[in-house]
Amino acid sequence: YVLTIAFTSLVLNPDSGFLSVVPVFLKQMIIGGAAGFGLAKVSKWIINQIQLDYVGLYPVLVISLMYFTFSATDFIGGNGFLAVYICAVYLGNQDIIHKKTIVKFFDGLAWLMQIGLFLTLGLLVFPSQMVPVIGIGLLVSIFLIVVARPLSVFASLAFFHMPGRSRWYISWVGLRGAVPIVFATYPLLAHVEKSQMIFNIVFFISLTSLIIQGTSLPIVARWLHVSIPETVKVKRPAETILSDEARAEFFERHVSAGSPAIGKRIVDLNFPKSAVIAMIRRDNKFLTPSGSTVIQDKDVLMILSESKKEEDIVEKLLNEPA
């Protein structure tokens, strides 16, 4: 994104040198990073402190915070995309109320946005304009696949302990997605000379990579012996984190008088990430808790945990004097 904006501005203003881009780049990155982290802290506090009557409003709240993070950062001269990214990474690794609902909502929203993006980009493509750029498009594609991408991948992973065949596989994964095509629309919007040809070349390169590398990934994985056997069931990271099947230990804990947990919400207990309060028995009734549920005296907490090691930690959180 930064390179696209920088080179587009240099084309439109040829008198300005390349060094003029450096201060802008540093300003956007530094302010964007700092604003993203700071607003992430504020967003976590807002999500956990605000008390909404409907669970479905929490994803709406997070969307509002996302727009605010981008707009506020852009207003003070930072990179809004970087700020939103850092904010999302931070919140994704924190204990927030109704996190499972929020993650599922954004997973579906992400797929919807991708579908809409590809449909919109398809309206900008004219197959008849692809023919003149086939030659240069193939040359650039071959250079990317054979030279540029392997070199960049091996250089990036030089400090990581990873088998060579895994690095070759990552090199072959290639460029698949709408991001390069979206960036190619920036020169179009800026009315750069021959911007339509640039867009067609980028689209052709992405299409070539998708057809050649995208369809051959299973074959290359088998050749390099990095594929996972079909008998192994693989879950996505989000499913592994949120799945109840991954939790093996089940135990109960009574909240005694004088416990520091009394009067606190579950989200404020600093429970281990691998431990979840599945149910609360209160006054001979069973409650399904959420992050905003307040612990009361004589509650019986039914806890699911990945291992017995968490029991001692939970015991200290619930019953050690404050």
PDB file of C-alpha atoms in Angstrom:
ATOM      1  CA  TYR A   1       0.000   0.000   0.000  1.00  0.00           C
ATOM      2  CA  VAL A   2       2.715   2.454   0.988  1.00  0.00           C
ATOM      3  CA  LEU A   3       4.836   1.641  -2.079  1.00  0.00           C
ATOM      4  CA  THR A   4       1.830   2.017  -4.373  1.00  0.00           C
ATOM      5  CA  ILE A   5       0.915   5.406  -2.937  1.00  0.00           C
ATOM      6  CA  ALA A   6       4.556   6.529  -2.982  1.00  0.00           C
ATOM      7  CA  PHE A   7       5.261   5.592  -6.598  1.00  0.00           C
ATOM      8  CA  THR A   8       1.928   6.973  -7.757  1.00  0.00           C
ATOM      9  CA  SER A   9       2.749  10.327  -6.160  1.00  0.00           C
ATOM     10  CA  LEU A  10       6.239  10.253  -7.716  1.00  0.00           C
ATOM     11  CA  VAL A  11       4.760   9.674 -11.164  1.00  0.00           C
ATOM     12  CA  LEU A  12       2.328  12.555 -10.706  1.00  0.00           C
ATOM     13  CA  ASN A  13       5.075  14.793  -9.250  1.00  0.00           C
ATOM     14  CA  PRO A  14       8.303  13.882 -11.089  1.00  0.00           C
ATOM     15  CA  ASP A  15      10.145  16.891  -9.643  1.00  0.00           C
ATOM     16  CA  SER A  16      10.020  15.428  -6.123  1.00  0.00           C
ATOM     17  CA  GLY A  17      12.810  12.954  -5.365  1.00  0.00           C
ATOM     18  CA  PHE A  18      12.472   9.497  -3.869  1.00  0.00           C
ATOM     19  CA  LEU A  19      13.876  10.720  -0.549  1.00  0.00           C
ATOM     20  CA  SER A  20      10.803  12.904  -0.140  1.00  0.00           C
ATOM     21  CA  VAL A  21       8.805   9.712   0.421  1.00  0.00           C
ATOM     22  CA  VAL A  22      10.902   8.586   3.427  1.00  0.00           C
ATOM     23  CA  PRO A  23       9.595  11.151   5.977  1.00  0.00           C
ATOM     24  CA  VAL A  24       6.012  10.416   4.954  1.00  0.00           C
ATOM     25  CA  PHE A  25       6.619   6.696   5.295  1.00  0.00           C
ATOM     26  CA  LEU A  26       8.158   7.016   8.769  1.00  0.00           C
ATOM     27  CA  LYS A  27       5.404   9.360   9.899  1.00  0.00           C
ATOM     28  CA  GLN A  28       2.642   7.009   8.753  1.00  0.00           C
ATOM     29  CA  MET A  29       4.248   3.912  10.239  1.00  0.00           C
ATOM     30  CA  ILE A  30       5.201   5.410  13.618  1.00  0.00           C
ATOM     31  CA  ILE A  31       1.921   7.253  14.203  1.00  0.00           C
ATOM     32  CA  GLY A  32      -0.094   4.344  12.797  1.00  0.00           C
ATOM     33  CA  GLY A  33       1.621   1.799  15.031  1.00  0.00           C
ATOM     34  CA  ALA A  34       1.382   3.909  18.178  1.00  0.00           C
ATOM     35  CA  ALA A  35      -2.238   4.885  17.548  1.00  0.00           C
ATOM     36  CA  GLY A  36      -3.195   1.286  16.780  1.00  0.00           C
ATOM     37  CA  PHE A  37      -1.743  -0.015  20.036  1.00  0.00           C
ATOM     38  CA  GLY A  38      -3.151   2.825  22.113  1.00  0.00           C
ATOM     39  CA  LEU A  39      -6.643   2.554  20.634  1.00  0.00           C
ATOM     40  CA  ALA A  40      -6.495  -1.215  21.062  1.00  0.00           C
ATOM     41  CA  LYS A  41      -6.129  -0.722  24.820  1.00  0.00           C
ATOM     42  CA  VAL A  42      -9.036   1.716  24.790  1.00  0.00           C
ATOM     43  CA  SER A  43     -11.144  -0.652  22.661  1.00  0.00           C
ATOM     44  CA  LYS A  44     -10.593  -3.530  25.086  1.00  0.00           C
ATOM     45  CA  TRP A  45     -11.674  -1.343  28.013  1.00  0.00           C
ATOM     46  CA  ILE A  46     -14.801  -0.165  26.172  1.00  0.00           C
ATOM     47  CA  ILE A  47     -15.833  -3.684  25.105  1.00  0.00           C
ATOM     48  CA  ASN A  48     -15.436  -5.091  28.615  1.00  0.00           C
ATOM     49  CA  GLN A  49     -16.934  -2.153  30.501  1.00  0.00           C
ATOM     50  CA  ILE A  50     -19.955  -1.327  28.383  1.00  0.00           C
ATOM     51  CA  GLN A  51     -23.025  -3.401  29.218  1.00  0.00           C
ATOM     52  CA  LEU A  52     -25.179  -4.052  26.171  1.00  0.00           C
ATOM     53  CA  ASP A  53     -28.510  -5.836  26.537  1.00  0.00           C
ATOM     54  CA  TYR A  54     -28.100  -7.902  23.362  1.00  0.00           C
ATOM     55  CA  VAL A  55     -25.149 -10.123  22.448  1.00  0.00           C
ATOM     56  CA  GLY A  56     -25.614  -9.257  18.774  1.00  0.00           C
ATOM     57  CA  LEU A  57     -24.667  -5.649  19.482  1.00  0.00           C
ATOM     58  CA  TYR A  58     -21.089  -6.517  20.464  1.00  0.00           C
ATOM     59  CA  PRO A  59     -19.950  -7.204  16.855  1.00  0.00           C
ATOM     60  CA  VAL A  60     -21.569  -3.879  15.905  1.00  0.00           C
ATOM     61  CA  LEU A  61     -19.590  -2.202  18.687  1.00  0.00           C
ATOM     62  CA  VAL A  62     -16.344  -3.716  17.423  1.00  0.00           C
ATOM     63  CA  ILE A  63     -17.101  -2.531  13.868  1.00  0.00           C
ATOM     64  CA  SER A  64     -17.685   0.986  15.222  1.00  0.00           C
ATOM     65  CA  LEU A  65     -14.360   0.857  17.076  1.00  0.00           C
ATOM     66  CA  MET A  66     -12.664  -0.330  13.881  1.00  0.00           C
ATOM     67  CA  TYR A  67     -13.969   2.648  11.890  1.00  0.00           C
ATOM     68  CA  PHE A  68     -13.038   5.017  14.690  1.00  0.00           C
ATOM     69  CA  THR A  69      -9.504   3.582  14.885  1.00  0.00           C
ATOM     70  CA  PHE A  70      -8.980   4.013  11.147  1.00  0.00           C
ATOM     71  CA  SER A  71     -10.483   7.497  10.957  1.00  0.00           C
ATOM     72  CA  ALA A  72      -8.763   8.867  14.052  1.00  0.00           C
ATOM     73  CA  THR A  73      -5.370   7.530  12.968  1.00  0.00           C
ATOM     74  CA  ASP A  74      -5.772   8.850   9.427  1.00  0.00           C
ATOM     75  CA  PHE A  75      -6.837  12.240  10.790  1.00  0.00           C
ATOM     76  CA  ILE A  76      -3.595  12.685  12.755  1.00  0.00           C
ATOM     77  CA  GLY A  77      -1.455  11.594   9.808  1.00  0.00           C
ATOM     78  CA  GLY A  78      -0.901   7.911  10.598  1.00  0.00           C
ATOM     79  CA  ASN A  79      -1.553   4.805   8.529  1.00  0.00           C
ATOM     80  CA  GLY A  80      -5.114   3.699   9.281  1.00  0.00           C
ATOM     81  CA  PHE A  81      -4.629   0.208   7.858  1.00  0.00           C
ATOM     82  CA  LEU A  82      -1.672  -0.476  10.137  1.00  0.00           C
ATOM     83  CA  ALA A  83      -3.581   0.886  13.138  1.00  0.00           C
ATOM     84  CA  VAL A  84      -6.592  -1.369  12.497  1.00  0.00           C
ATOM     85  CA  TYR A  85      -4.315  -4.373  11.966  1.00  0.00           C
ATOM     86  CA  ILE A  86      -2.424  -3.854  15.236  1.00  0.00           C
ATOM     87  CA  CYS A  87      -5.672  -3.182  17.100  1.00  0.00           C
ATOM     88  CA  ALA A  88      -7.215  -6.402  15.759  1.00  0.00           C
ATOM     89  CA  VAL A  89      -4.160  -8.522  16.591  1.00  0.00           C
ATOM     90  CA  TYR A  90      -4.127  -7.149  20.132  1.00  0.00           C
ATOM     91  CA  LEU A  91      -7.850  -7.707  20.732  1.00  0.00           C
ATOM     92  CA  GLY A  92      -7.636 -11.201  19.241  1.00  0.00           C
ATOM     93  CA  ASN A  93      -5.174 -12.175  21.973  1.00  0.00           C
ATOM     94  CA  GLN A  94      -7.088 -10.626  24.889  1.00  0.00           C
ATOM     95  CA  ASP A  95      -9.989 -11.748  27.051  1.00  0.00           C
ATOM     96  CA  ILE A  96     -12.997  -9.773  25.879  1.00  0.00           C
ATOM     97  CA  ILE A  97     -16.708 -10.270  26.423  1.00  0.00           C
ATOM     98  CA  HIS A  98     -18.492 -12.488  23.858  1.00  0.00           C
ATOM     99  CA  LYS A  99     -15.251 -13.089  21.994  1.00  0.00           C
ATOM    100  CA  LYS A 100     -16.548 -16.275  20.365  1.00  0.00           C
ATOM    101  CA  THR A 101     -19.561 -14.457  18.929  1.00  0.00           C
ATOM    102  CA  ILE A 102     -17.390 -11.601  17.648  1.00  0.00           C
ATOM    103  CA  VAL A 103     -14.888 -13.953  15.971  1.00  0.00           C
ATOM    104  CA  LYS A 104     -17.632 -15.935  14.218  1.00  0.00           C
ATOM    105  CA  PHE A 105     -19.302 -12.744  13.022  1.00  0.00           C
ATOM    106  CA  PHE A 106     -16.097 -11.349  11.534  1.00  0.00           C
ATOM    107  CA  ASP A 107     -15.242 -14.683   9.927  1.00  0.00           C
ATOM    108  CA  GLY A 108     -18.511 -14.582   7.975  1.00  0.00           C
ATOM    109  CA  LEU A 109     -18.119 -10.868   7.256  1.00  0.00           C
ATOM    110  CA  ALA A 110     -14.611 -11.429   5.867  1.00  0.00           C
ATOM    111  CA  TRP A 111     -15.906 -14.018   3.401  1.00  0.00           C
ATOM    112  CA  LEU A 112     -18.733 -11.694   2.350  1.00  0.00           C
ATOM    113  CA  MET A 113     -16.284  -8.840   1.751  1.00  0.00           C
ATOM    114  CA  GLN A 114     -13.994 -11.072  -0.322  1.00  0.00           C
ATOM    115  CA  ILE A 115     -16.870 -12.222  -2.507  1.00  0.00           C
ATOM    116  CA  GLY A 116     -18.087  -8.659  -2.981  1.00  0.00           C
ATOM    117  CA  LEU A 117     -14.566  -7.471  -3.745  1.00  0.00           C
ATOM    118  CA  PHE A 118     -13.988 -10.047  -6.473  1.00  0.00           C
ATOM    119  CA  LEU A 119     -17.384  -9.343  -8.046  1.00  0.00           C
ATOM    120  CA  THR A 120     -16.655  -5.600  -8.068  1.00  0.00           C
ATOM    121  CA  LEU A 121     -13.188  -6.072  -9.568  1.00  0.00           C
ATOM    122  CA  GLY A 122     -14.674  -8.315 -12.231  1.00  0.00           C
ATOM    123  CA  LEU A 123     -16.692  -5.349 -13.508  1.00  0.00           C
ATOM    124  CA  LEU A 124     -13.435  -3.505 -14.288  1.00  0.00           C
ATOM    125  CA  VAL A 125     -12.010  -6.291 -16.452  1.00  0.00           C
ATOM    126  CA  PHE A 126     -12.500  -6.551 -20.203  1.00  0.00           C
ATOM    127  CA  PRO A 127     -11.220  -9.853 -21.680  1.00  0.00           C
ATOM    128  CA  SER A 128     -10.444  -8.173 -25.007  1.00  0.00           C
ATOM    129  CA  GLN A 129      -7.926  -5.931 -23.242  1.00  0.00           C
ATOM    130  CA  MET A 130      -6.072  -8.949 -21.799  1.00  0.00           C
ATOM    131  CA  VAL A 131      -4.770 -10.137 -25.178  1.00  0.00           C
ATOM    132  CA  PRO A 132      -2.258  -7.281 -25.808  1.00  0.00           C
ATOM    133  CA  VAL A 133      -0.618  -7.766 -22.389  1.00  0.00           C
ATOM    134  CA  ILE A 134      -0.232 -11.558 -22.524  1.00  0.00           C
ATOM    135  CA  GLY A 135       3.428 -11.372 -23.578  1.00  0.00           C
ATOM    136  CA  ILE A 136       4.687  -8.983 -20.906  1.00  0.00           C
ATOM    137  CA  GLY A 137       2.324 -10.531 -18.357  1.00  0.00           C
ATOM    138  CA  LEU A 138       3.830 -13.999 -18.878  1.00  0.00           C
ATOM    139  CA  LEU A 139       7.385 -12.627 -18.632  1.00  0.00           C
ATOM    140  CA  VAL A 140       6.650 -10.885 -15.330  1.00  0.00           C
ATOM    141  CA  SER A 141       4.792 -13.958 -14.010  1.00  0.00           C
ATOM    142  CA  ILE A 142       7.699 -16.273 -14.826  1.00  0.00           C
ATOM    143  CA  PHE A 143      10.166 -13.887 -13.188  1.00  0.00           C
ATOM    144  CA  LEU A 144       8.012 -13.692 -10.052  1.00  0.00           C
ATOM    145  CA  ILE A 145       7.493 -17.447  -9.833  1.00  0.00           C
ATOM    146  CA  VAL A 146      11.052 -18.555 -10.634  1.00  0.00           C
ATOM    147  CA  VAL A 147      13.252 -15.723  -9.306  1.00  0.00           C
ATOM    148  CA  ALA A 148      11.674 -12.950  -7.236  1.00  0.00           C
ATOM    149  CA  ARG A 149       9.385 -14.938  -4.965  1.00  0.00           C
ATOM    150  CA  PRO A 150      11.874 -17.710  -4.021  1.00  0.00           C
ATOM    151  CA  LEU A 151      14.576 -15.133  -3.298  1.00  0.00           C
ATOM    152  CA  SER A 152      12.283 -13.032  -1.108  1.00  0.00           C
ATOM    153  CA  VAL A 153      10.949 -16.066   0.779  1.00  0.00           C
ATOM    154  CA  PHE A 154      14.391 -17.546   1.464  1.00  0.00           C
ATOM    155  CA  ALA A 155      15.715 -14.133   2.550  1.00  0.00           C
ATOM    156  CA  SER A 156      12.739 -13.574   4.876  1.00  0.00           C
ATOM    157  CA  LEU A 157      13.043 -17.028   6.460  1.00  0.00           C
ATOM    158  CA  ALA A 158      16.838 -17.012   6.745  1.00  0.00           C
ATOM    159  CA  PHE A 159      16.697 -16.567  10.537  1.00  0.00           C
ATOM    160  CA  PHE A 160      14.070 -19.255  11.128  1.00  0.00           C
ATOM    161  CA  HIS A 161      14.692 -22.967  11.585  1.00  0.00           C
ATOM    162  CA  MET A 162      12.656 -24.448   8.759  1.00  0.00           C
ATOM    163  CA  PRO A 163      13.338 -27.336   6.373  1.00  0.00           C
ATOM    164  CA  GLY A 164      14.338 -26.379   2.858  1.00  0.00           C
ATOM    165  CA  ARG A 165      11.389 -28.177   1.293  1.00  0.00           C
ATOM    166  CA  SER A 166       9.003 -26.131   3.434  1.00  0.00           C
ATOM    167  CA  ARG A 167      10.626 -22.938   2.175  1.00  0.00           C
ATOM    168  CA  TRP A 168      10.294 -24.095  -1.413  1.00  0.00           C
ATOM    169  CA  TYR A 169       6.632 -24.836  -0.810  1.00  0.00           C
ATOM    170  CA  ILE A 170       6.046 -21.368   0.657  1.00  0.00           C
ATOM    171  CA  SER A 171       7.799 -19.941  -2.406  1.00  0.00           C
ATOM    172  CA  TRP A 172       5.382 -21.816  -4.653  1.00  0.00           C
ATOM    173  CA  VAL A 173       2.242 -20.684  -2.798  1.00  0.00           C
ATOM    174  CA  GLY A 174       2.506 -17.475  -4.784  1.00  0.00           C
ATOM    175  CA  LEU A 175       0.337 -14.464  -5.296  1.00  0.00           C
ATOM    176  CA  ARG A 176      -3.347 -15.297  -4.995  1.00  0.00           C
ATOM    177  CA  GLY A 177      -5.894 -12.699  -4.020  1.00  0.00           C
ATOM    178  CA  ALA A 178      -7.457  -9.375  -4.800  1.00  0.00           C
ATOM    179  CA  VAL A 179      -5.008  -7.104  -2.964  1.00  0.00           C
ATOM    180  CA  PRO A 180      -2.609  -6.532  -5.934  1.00  0.00           C
ATOM    181  CA  ILE A 181      -5.595  -5.875  -8.206  1.00  0.00           C
ATOM    182  CA  VAL A 182      -7.023  -3.380  -5.722  1.00  0.00           C
ATOM    183  CA  PHE A 183      -3.666  -1.593  -5.565  1.00  0.00           C
ATOM    184  CA  ALA A 184      -3.656  -1.457  -9.372  1.00  0.00           C
ATOM    185  CA  THR A 185      -6.841   0.609  -9.235  1.00  0.00           C
ATOM    186  CA  TYR A 186      -4.999   3.415  -7.413  1.00  0.00           C
ATOM    187  CA  PRO A 187      -3.178   4.617 -10.570  1.00  0.00           C
ATOM    188  CA  LEU A 188      -6.545   4.398 -12.342  1.00  0.00           C
ATOM    189  CA  LEU A 189      -8.154   6.691  -9.789  1.00  0.00           C
ATOM    190  CA  ALA A 190      -5.179   9.073  -9.988  1.00  0.00           C
ATOM    191  CA  HIS A 191      -5.413   9.136 -13.823  1.00  0.00           C
ATOM    192  CA  VAL A 192      -1.798   8.059 -14.265  1.00  0.00           C
ATOM    193  CA  GLU A 193      -0.733   7.642 -17.875  1.00  0.00           C
ATOM    194  CA  LYS A 194      -1.284   4.071 -19.166  1.00  0.00           C
ATOM    195  CA  SER A 195      -2.875   3.123 -15.847  1.00  0.00           C
ATOM    196  CA  GLN A 196      -5.411   0.901 -17.637  1.00  0.00           C
ATOM    197  CA  MET A 197      -2.557  -1.133 -19.124  1.00  0.00           C
ATOM    198  CA  ILE A 198      -0.957  -1.431 -15.671  1.00  0.00           C
ATOM    199  CA  PHE A 199      -4.250  -2.683 -14.269  1.00  0.00           C
ATOM    200  CA  ASN A 200      -4.616  -5.272 -17.043  1.00  0.00           C
ATOM    201  CA  ILE A 201      -1.052  -6.540 -16.542  1.00  0.00           C
ATOM    202  CA  VAL A 202      -1.517  -6.889 -12.779  1.00  0.00           C
ATOM    203  CA  PHE A 203      -4.829  -8.664 -13.272  1.00  0.00           C
ATOM    204  CA  PHE A 204      -3.273 -11.053 -15.795  1.00  0.00           C
ATOM    205  CA  ILE A 205      -0.344 -11.809 -13.453  1.00  0.00           C
ATOM    206  CA  SER A 206      -2.718 -12.561 -10.567  1.00  0.00           C
ATOM    207  CA  LEU A 207      -4.848 -14.753 -12.826  1.00  0.00           C
ATOM    208  CA  THR A 208      -1.776 -16.625 -14.091  1.00  0.00           C
ATOM    209  CA  SER A 209      -0.512 -17.241 -10.563  1.00  0.00           C
ATOM    210  CA  LEU A 210      -3.941 -18.431  -9.500  1.00  0.00           C
ATOM    211  CA  ILE A 211      -4.238 -20.890 -12.385  1.00  0.00           C
ATOM    212  CA  ILE A 212      -0.655 -22.221 -12.374  1.00  0.00           C
ATOM    213  CA  GLN A 213       0.313 -22.145  -8.714  1.00  0.00           C
ATOM    214  CA  GLY A 214      -3.084 -22.231  -7.059  1.00  0.00           C
ATOM    215  CA  THR A 215      -4.245 -25.381  -8.817  1.00  0.00           C
ATOM    216  CA  SER A 216      -0.905 -27.178  -8.451  1.00  0.00           C
ATOM    217  CA  LEU A 217      -0.457 -26.715  -4.687  1.00  0.00           C
ATOM    218  CA  PRO A 218      -1.588 -30.253  -3.712  1.00  0.00           C
ATOM    219  CA  ILE A 219       0.757 -31.811  -6.295  1.00  0.00           C
ATOM    220  CA  VAL A 220       3.742 -29.683  -5.218  1.00  0.00           C
ATOM    221  CA  ALA A 221       3.012 -30.453  -1.557  1.00  0.00           C
ATOM    222  CA  ARG A 222       3.171 -34.191  -2.291  1.00  0.00           C
ATOM    223  CA  TRP A 223       6.375 -33.793  -4.326  1.00  0.00           C
ATOM    224  CA  LEU A 224       8.052 -31.903  -1.467  1.00  0.00           C
ATOM    225  CA  HIS A 225       6.591 -34.263   1.191  1.00  0.00           C
ATOM    226  CA  VAL A 226       4.976 -31.447   3.171  1.00  0.00           C
ATOM    227  CA  SER A 227       1.359 -32.501   2.738  1.00  0.00           C
ATOM    228  CA  ILE A 228      -0.702 -33.744   5.687  1.00  0.00           C
ATOM    229  CA  PRO A 229      -2.136 -37.273   5.403  1.00  0.00           C
ATOM    230  CA  GLU A 230      -5.833 -37.356   4.595  1.00  0.00           C
ATOM    231  CA  THR A 231      -6.497 -39.351   7.765  1.00  0.00           C
ATOM    232  CA  VAL A 232      -5.406 -36.389   9.905  1.00  0.00           C
ATOM    233  CA  LYS A 233      -8.218 -33.965  10.637  1.00  0.00           C
ATOM    234  CA  VAL A 234      -6.933 -30.405  10.681  1.00  0.00           C
ATOM    235  CA  LYS A 235      -8.744 -27.544  12.365  1.00  0.00           C
ATOM    236  CA  ARG A 236      -8.267 -23.891  11.685  1.00  0.00           C
ATOM    237  CA  PRO A 237      -6.538 -21.940  14.486  1.00  0.00           C
ATOM    238  CA  ALA A 238      -9.778 -20.173  15.451  1.00  0.00           C
ATOM    239  CA  GLU A 239     -11.605 -23.496  15.715  1.00  0.00           C
ATOM    240  CA  THR A 240      -8.853 -24.966  17.856  1.00  0.00           C
ATOM    241  CA  ILE A 241      -8.970 -22.024  20.252  1.00  0.00           C
ATOM    242  CA  LEU A 242     -12.742 -21.890  20.520  1.00  0.00           C
ATOM    243  CA  SER A 243     -13.596 -25.591  20.349  1.00  0.00           C
ATOM    244  CA  ASP A 244     -14.860 -27.275  23.463  1.00  0.00           C
ATOM    245  CA  GLU A 245     -13.573 -30.635  22.210  1.00  0.00           C
ATOM    246  CA  ALA A 246     -10.000 -29.538  22.942  1.00  0.00           C
ATOM    247  CA  ARG A 247     -10.730 -29.305  26.684  1.00  0.00           C
ATOM    248  CA  ALA A 248     -10.262 -32.572  28.533  1.00  0.00           C
ATOM    249  CA  GLU A 249     -10.416 -31.749  32.254  1.00  0.00           C
ATOM    250  CA  PHE A 250     -13.629 -30.891  34.095  1.00  0.00           C
ATOM    251  CA  PHE A 251     -13.752 -29.756  37.726  1.00  0.00           C
ATOM    252  CA  GLU A 252     -15.881 -27.749  40.160  1.00  0.00           C
ATOM    253  CA  ARG A 253     -14.799 -24.931  42.433  1.00  0.00           C
ATOM    254  CA  HIS A 254     -16.824 -23.334  45.242  1.00  0.00           C
ATOM    255  CA  VAL A 255     -16.551 -19.603  45.776  1.00  0.00           C
ATOM    256  CA  SER A 256     -16.190 -19.143  49.516  1.00  0.00           C
ATOM    257  CA  ALA A 257     -16.880 -16.038  51.599  1.00  0.00           C
ATOM    258  CA  GLY A 258     -14.036 -13.538  51.369  1.00  0.00           C
ATOM    259  CA  SER A 259     -12.972 -14.708  47.931  1.00  0.00           C
ATOM    260  CA  PRO A 260     -11.388 -11.922  45.848  1.00  0.00           C
ATOM    261  CA  ALA A 261     -13.504 -13.108  42.908  1.00  0.00           C
ATOM    262  CA  ILE A 262     -16.794 -12.034  44.532  1.00  0.00           C
ATOM    263  CA  GLY A 263     -18.250  -8.986  42.811  1.00  0.00           C
ATOM    264  CA  LYS A 264     -15.975  -9.348  39.778  1.00  0.00           C
ATOM    265  CA  ARG A 265     -17.022 -10.154  36.240  1.00  0.00           C
ATOM    266  CA  ILE A 266     -15.651 -13.305  34.656  1.00  0.00           C
ATOM    267  CA  VAL A 267     -13.733 -11.284  32.083  1.00  0.00           C
ATOM    268  CA  ASP A 268     -11.880  -9.506  34.924  1.00  0.00           C
ATOM    269  CA  LEU A 269     -10.750 -12.692  36.718  1.00  0.00           C
ATOM    270  CA  ASN A 270      -7.642 -13.159  34.560  1.00  0.00           C
ATOM    271  CA  PHE A 271      -8.465 -16.834  34.092  1.00  0.00           C
ATOM    272  CA  PRO A 272      -5.942 -18.928  32.138  1.00  0.00           C
ATOM    273  CA  LYS A 273      -6.756 -18.844  28.427  1.00  0.00           C
ATOM    274  CA  SER A 274      -7.127 -22.633  28.413  1.00  0.00           C
ATOM    275  CA  ALA A 275      -9.743 -22.626  31.201  1.00  0.00           C
ATOM    276  CA  VAL A 276     -13.404 -21.784  30.650  1.00  0.00           C
ATOM    277  CA  ILE A 277     -16.305 -21.447  33.112  1.00  0.00           C
ATOM    278  CA  ALA A 278     -18.902 -23.578  31.374  1.00  0.00           C
ATOM    279  CA  MET A 279     -21.703 -23.249  33.950  1.00  0.00           C
ATOM    280  CA  ILE A 280     -22.488 -21.712  37.324  1.00  0.00           C
ATOM    281  CA  ARG A 281     -24.729 -23.281  39.976  1.00  0.00           C
ATOM    282  CA  ARG A 282     -26.349 -20.515  41.997  1.00  0.00           C
ATOM    283  CA  ASP A 283     -29.236 -21.013  44.452  1.00  0.00           C
ATOM    284  CA  ASN A 284     -29.886 -24.506  43.035  1.00  0.00           C
ATOM    285  CA  LYS A 285     -30.187 -23.071  39.539  1.00  0.00           C
ATOM    286  CA  PHE A 286     -27.789 -23.482  36.631  1.00  0.00           C
ATOM    287  CA  LEU A 287     -26.642 -20.406  34.727  1.00  0.00           C
ATOM    288  CA  THR A 288     -24.809 -20.226  31.422  1.00  0.00           C
ATOM    289  CA  PRO A 289     -22.280 -17.455  32.058  1.00  0.00           C
ATOM    290  CA  SER A 290     -20.846 -14.842  29.739  1.00  0.00           C
ATOM    291  CA  GLY A 291     -17.879 -12.563  30.210  1.00  0.00           C
ATOM    292  CA  SER A 292     -20.069  -9.968  31.933  1.00  0.00           C
ATOM    293  CA  THR A 293     -21.477 -12.407  34.531  1.00  0.00           C
ATOM    294  CA  VAL A 294     -20.623 -11.252  38.082  1.00  0.00           C
ATOM    295  CA  ILE A 295     -19.363 -13.884  40.537  1.00  0.00           C
ATOM    296  CA  GLN A 296     -21.337 -14.108  43.772  1.00  0.00           C
ATOM    297  CA  ASP A 297     -20.777 -15.690  47.166  1.00  0.00           C
ATOM    298  CA  LYS A 298     -21.497 -19.452  47.317  1.00  0.00           C
ATOM    299  CA  ASP A 299     -21.390 -19.831  43.532  1.00  0.00           C
ATOM    300  CA  VAL A 300     -20.260 -23.226  42.251  1.00  0.00           C
ATOM    301  CA  LEU A 301     -18.209 -22.864  39.094  1.00  0.00           C
ATOM    302  CA  MET A 302     -18.029 -25.749  36.630  1.00  0.00           C
ATOM    303  CA  ILE A 303     -14.775 -25.315  34.755  1.00  0.00           C
ATOM    304  CA  LEU A 304     -13.400 -26.911  31.601  1.00  0.00           C
ATOM    305  CA  SER A 305      -9.638 -26.924  31.206  1.00  0.00           C
ATOM    306  CA  GLU A 306      -7.028 -28.372  28.874  1.00  0.00           C
ATOM    307  CA  SER A 307      -4.948 -29.819  31.714  1.00  0.00           C
ATOM    308  CA  LYS A 308      -4.872 -30.314  35.471  1.00  0.00           C
ATOM    309  CA  LYS A 309      -2.132 -27.696  35.755  1.00  0.00           C
ATOM    310  CA  GLU A 310      -4.769 -24.988  35.515  1.00  0.00           C
ATOM    311  CA  GLU A 311      -6.590 -26.158  38.664  1.00  0.00           C
ATOM    312  CA  ASP A 312      -4.041 -24.656  41.076  1.00  0.00           C
ATOM    313  CA  ILE A 313      -4.102 -21.346  39.209  1.00  0.00           C
ATOM    314  CA  VAL A 314      -7.897 -21.226  39.314  1.00  0.00           C
ATOM    315  CA  GLU A 315      -7.858 -22.120  43.029  1.00  0.00           C
ATOM    316  CA  LYS A 316      -5.595 -19.163  43.787  1.00  0.00           C
ATOM    317  CA  LEU A 317      -7.698 -16.759  41.715  1.00  0.00           C
ATOM    318  CA  LEU A 318     -10.917 -17.796  43.443  1.00  0.00           C
ATOM    319  CA  ASN A 319      -9.980 -18.400  47.049  1.00  0.00           C
ATOM    320  CA  GLU A 320      -6.717 -16.651  47.945  1.00  0.00           C
ATOM    321  CA  PRO A 321      -7.287 -13.474  49.989  1.00  0.00           C
ATOM    322  CA  ALA A 322      -6.906 -10.257  48.014  1.00  0.00           C
TER     323      ALA A 322
END
